[in-house]
GROMACS .gro file of C-alpha atoms in nm:
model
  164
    1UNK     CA    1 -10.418   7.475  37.467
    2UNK     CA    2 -10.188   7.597  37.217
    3UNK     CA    3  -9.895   7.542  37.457
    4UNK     CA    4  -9.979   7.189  37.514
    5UNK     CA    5  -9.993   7.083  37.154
    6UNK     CA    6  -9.679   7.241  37.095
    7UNK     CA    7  -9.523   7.073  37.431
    8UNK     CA    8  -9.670   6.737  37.295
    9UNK     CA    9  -9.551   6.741  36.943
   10UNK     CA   10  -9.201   6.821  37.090
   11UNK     CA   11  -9.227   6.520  37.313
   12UNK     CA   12  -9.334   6.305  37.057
   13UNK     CA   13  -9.039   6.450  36.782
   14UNK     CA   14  -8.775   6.378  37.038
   15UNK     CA   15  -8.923   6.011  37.131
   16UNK     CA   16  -8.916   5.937  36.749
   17UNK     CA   17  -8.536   6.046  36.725
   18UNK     CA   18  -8.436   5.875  37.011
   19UNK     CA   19  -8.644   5.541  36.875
   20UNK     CA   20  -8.467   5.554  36.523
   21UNK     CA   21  -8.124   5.607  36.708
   22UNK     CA   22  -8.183   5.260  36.900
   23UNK     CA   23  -8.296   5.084  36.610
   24UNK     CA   24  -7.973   5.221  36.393
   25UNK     CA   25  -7.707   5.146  36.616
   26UNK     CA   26  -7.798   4.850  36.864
   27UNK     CA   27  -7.574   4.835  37.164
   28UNK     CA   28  -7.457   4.471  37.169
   29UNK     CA   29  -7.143   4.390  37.423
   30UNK     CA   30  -6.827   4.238  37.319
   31UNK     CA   31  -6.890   3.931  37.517
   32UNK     CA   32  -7.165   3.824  37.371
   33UNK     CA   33  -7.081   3.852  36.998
   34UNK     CA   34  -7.018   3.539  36.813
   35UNK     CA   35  -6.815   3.482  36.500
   36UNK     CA   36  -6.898   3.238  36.296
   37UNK     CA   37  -6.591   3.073  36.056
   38UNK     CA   38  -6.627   2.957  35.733
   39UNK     CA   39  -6.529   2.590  35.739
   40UNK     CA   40  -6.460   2.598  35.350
   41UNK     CA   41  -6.076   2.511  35.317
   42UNK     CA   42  -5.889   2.754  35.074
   43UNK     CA   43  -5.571   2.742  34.878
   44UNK     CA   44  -5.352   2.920  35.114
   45UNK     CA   45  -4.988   3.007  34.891
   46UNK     CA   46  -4.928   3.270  35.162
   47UNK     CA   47  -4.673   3.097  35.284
   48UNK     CA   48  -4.826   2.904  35.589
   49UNK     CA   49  -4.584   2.615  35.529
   50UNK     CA   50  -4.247   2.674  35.429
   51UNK     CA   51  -4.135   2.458  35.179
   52UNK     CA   52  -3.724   2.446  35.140
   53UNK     CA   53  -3.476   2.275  34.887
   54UNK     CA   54  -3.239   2.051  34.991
   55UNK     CA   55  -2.952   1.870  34.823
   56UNK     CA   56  -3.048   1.473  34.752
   57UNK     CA   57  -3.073   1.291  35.020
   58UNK     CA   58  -2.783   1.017  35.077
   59UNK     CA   59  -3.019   0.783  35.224
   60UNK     CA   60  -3.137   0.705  34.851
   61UNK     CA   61  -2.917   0.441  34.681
   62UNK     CA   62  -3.132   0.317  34.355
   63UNK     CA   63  -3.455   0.376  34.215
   64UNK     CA   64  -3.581   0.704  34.273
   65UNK     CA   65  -3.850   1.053  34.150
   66UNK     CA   66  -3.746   1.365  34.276
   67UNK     CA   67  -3.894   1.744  34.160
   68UNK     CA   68  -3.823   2.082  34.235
   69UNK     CA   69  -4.075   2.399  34.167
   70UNK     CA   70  -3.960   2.443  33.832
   71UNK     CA   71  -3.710   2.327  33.515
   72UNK     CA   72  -3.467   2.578  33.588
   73UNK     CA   73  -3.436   2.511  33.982
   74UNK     CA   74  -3.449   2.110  33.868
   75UNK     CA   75  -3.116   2.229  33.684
   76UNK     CA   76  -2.967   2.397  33.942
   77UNK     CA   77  -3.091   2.065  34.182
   78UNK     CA   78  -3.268   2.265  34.421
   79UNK     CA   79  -3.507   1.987  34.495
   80UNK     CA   80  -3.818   2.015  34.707
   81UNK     CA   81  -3.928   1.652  34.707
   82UNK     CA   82  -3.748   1.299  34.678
   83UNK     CA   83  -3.825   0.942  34.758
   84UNK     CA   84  -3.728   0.588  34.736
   85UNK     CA   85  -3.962   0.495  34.490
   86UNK     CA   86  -4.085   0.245  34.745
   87UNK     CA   87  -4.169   0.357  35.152
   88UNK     CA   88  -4.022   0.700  35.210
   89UNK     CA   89  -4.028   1.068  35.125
   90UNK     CA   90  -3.761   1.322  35.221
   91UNK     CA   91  -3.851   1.690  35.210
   92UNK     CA   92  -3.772   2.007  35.403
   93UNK     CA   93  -4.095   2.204  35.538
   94UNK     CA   94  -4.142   2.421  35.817
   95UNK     CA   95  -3.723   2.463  35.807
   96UNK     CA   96  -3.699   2.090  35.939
   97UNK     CA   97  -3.550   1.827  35.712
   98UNK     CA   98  -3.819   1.522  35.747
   99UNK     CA   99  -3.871   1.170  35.599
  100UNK     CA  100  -4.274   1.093  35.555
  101UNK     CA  101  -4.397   0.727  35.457
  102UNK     CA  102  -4.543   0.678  35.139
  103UNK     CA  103  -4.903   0.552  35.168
  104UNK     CA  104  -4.953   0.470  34.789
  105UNK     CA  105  -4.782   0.514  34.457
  106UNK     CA  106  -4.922   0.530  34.146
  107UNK     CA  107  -4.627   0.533  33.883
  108UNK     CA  108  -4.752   0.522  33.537
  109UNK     CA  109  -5.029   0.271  33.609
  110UNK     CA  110  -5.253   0.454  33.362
  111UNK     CA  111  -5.233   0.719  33.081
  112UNK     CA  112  -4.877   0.836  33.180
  113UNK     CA  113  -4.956   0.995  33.531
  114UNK     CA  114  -4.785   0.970  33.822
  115UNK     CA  115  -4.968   0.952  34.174
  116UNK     CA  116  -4.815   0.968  34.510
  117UNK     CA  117  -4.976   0.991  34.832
  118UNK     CA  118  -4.761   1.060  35.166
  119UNK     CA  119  -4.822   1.185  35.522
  120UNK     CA  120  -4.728   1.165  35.846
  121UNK     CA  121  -4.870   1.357  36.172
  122UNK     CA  122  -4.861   1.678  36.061
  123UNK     CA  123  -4.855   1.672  35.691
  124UNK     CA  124  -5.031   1.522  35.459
  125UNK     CA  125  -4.893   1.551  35.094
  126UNK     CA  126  -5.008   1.430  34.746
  127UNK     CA  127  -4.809   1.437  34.422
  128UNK     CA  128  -4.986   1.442  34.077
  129UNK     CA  129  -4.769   1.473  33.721
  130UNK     CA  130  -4.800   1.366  33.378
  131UNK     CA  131  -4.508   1.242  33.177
  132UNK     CA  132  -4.363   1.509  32.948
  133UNK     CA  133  -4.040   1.290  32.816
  134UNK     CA  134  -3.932   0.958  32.909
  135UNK     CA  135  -3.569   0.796  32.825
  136UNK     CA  136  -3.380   0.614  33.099
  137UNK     CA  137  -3.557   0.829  33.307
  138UNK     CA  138  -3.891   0.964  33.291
  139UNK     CA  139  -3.980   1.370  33.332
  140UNK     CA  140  -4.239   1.467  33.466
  141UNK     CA  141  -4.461   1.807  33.587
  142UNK     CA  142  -4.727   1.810  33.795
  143UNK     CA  143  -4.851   1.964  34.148
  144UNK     CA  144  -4.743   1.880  34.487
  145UNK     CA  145  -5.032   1.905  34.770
  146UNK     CA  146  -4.929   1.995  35.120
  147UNK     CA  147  -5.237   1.975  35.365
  148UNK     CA  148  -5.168   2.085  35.774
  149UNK     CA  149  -5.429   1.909  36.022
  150UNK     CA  150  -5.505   2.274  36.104
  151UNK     CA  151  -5.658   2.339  35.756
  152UNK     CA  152  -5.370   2.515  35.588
  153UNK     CA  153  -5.285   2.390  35.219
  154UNK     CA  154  -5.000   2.507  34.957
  155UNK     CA  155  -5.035   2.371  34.599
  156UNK     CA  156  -4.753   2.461  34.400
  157UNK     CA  157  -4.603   2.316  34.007
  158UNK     CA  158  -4.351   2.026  34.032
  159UNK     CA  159  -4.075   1.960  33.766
  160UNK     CA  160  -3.908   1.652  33.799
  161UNK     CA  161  -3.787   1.299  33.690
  162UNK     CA  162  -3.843   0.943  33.824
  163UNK     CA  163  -3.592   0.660  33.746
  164UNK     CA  164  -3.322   0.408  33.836
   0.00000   0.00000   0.00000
């Protein structure tokens, strides 16, 4: 009798490991894990787009805004962004060299602030600045908005002027 209890207290110790050993690590394949994505859309300055300066575009005759990421590459005019001030945008993303139409403009409609919106297939890109001087032209510094279809975004500072 003595045997038996101790066979039967073995059996059950063993059971009980190999119950809490199933419960701890639960054998799942890889096919039939699922991965759920956040959908929430996050500043990505990782570098996802490439934005590049260029020199001003010829195309541009009168009337124009044009910024660069900051005062000192404004200087140096190593611009990022430049339109008409009317129906198109020139900038250099991605390492291609591409005019965008401008959907709306908001220039200094109210409280000093400039408002641009622009896209095309696969950008979509919206300028907001403040005025921080205004002469014969008028400087401004803002952000400039670059959206992918795929989700990607880059915000980065603007420094720039608009004027004729």
């Amino acid at each position: 009798m003595k045997y038996l209890i101790i066979f039967f207290s073995a059996f059950l110790v063993v059971a009980c490991k190999k119950e809490q050993q199933q419960n701890a690590q639960p054998s799942v394949s890889p096919d039939s894990i699922k991965i759920n994505q956040d959908s929430v859309t996050t500043d990505m300055s990782s570098g996802k787009i490439a934005v590049d300066t260029f020199p001003f575009p010829s195309e541009i005759k009168e009337c124009s805004c044009y910024f660069a990421k900051s005062k000192a590459d404004f200087l140096s005019e190593k611009y990022i962004y430049a339109d008409d001030a009317g129906k198109t945008a020139y900038m250099k993303l991605d390492g291609k060299r591409i005019a965008l139409n401008l959907i709306s403009s908001s220039d200094m409609e109210v409280d000093e602030q400039l408002s641009k919106e622009i896209e095309n297939d696969d950008y979509k890109i919206s300028v907001q600045g403040k005025k921080i001087k205004g002469e014969e032209a008028l400087l401004f510094e803002g952000t400039l908005t670059i959206e992918k279809p795929d989700g990607t975004i880059v915000r980065m500072p603007i420094y720039g002027e608009c004027g004729c």
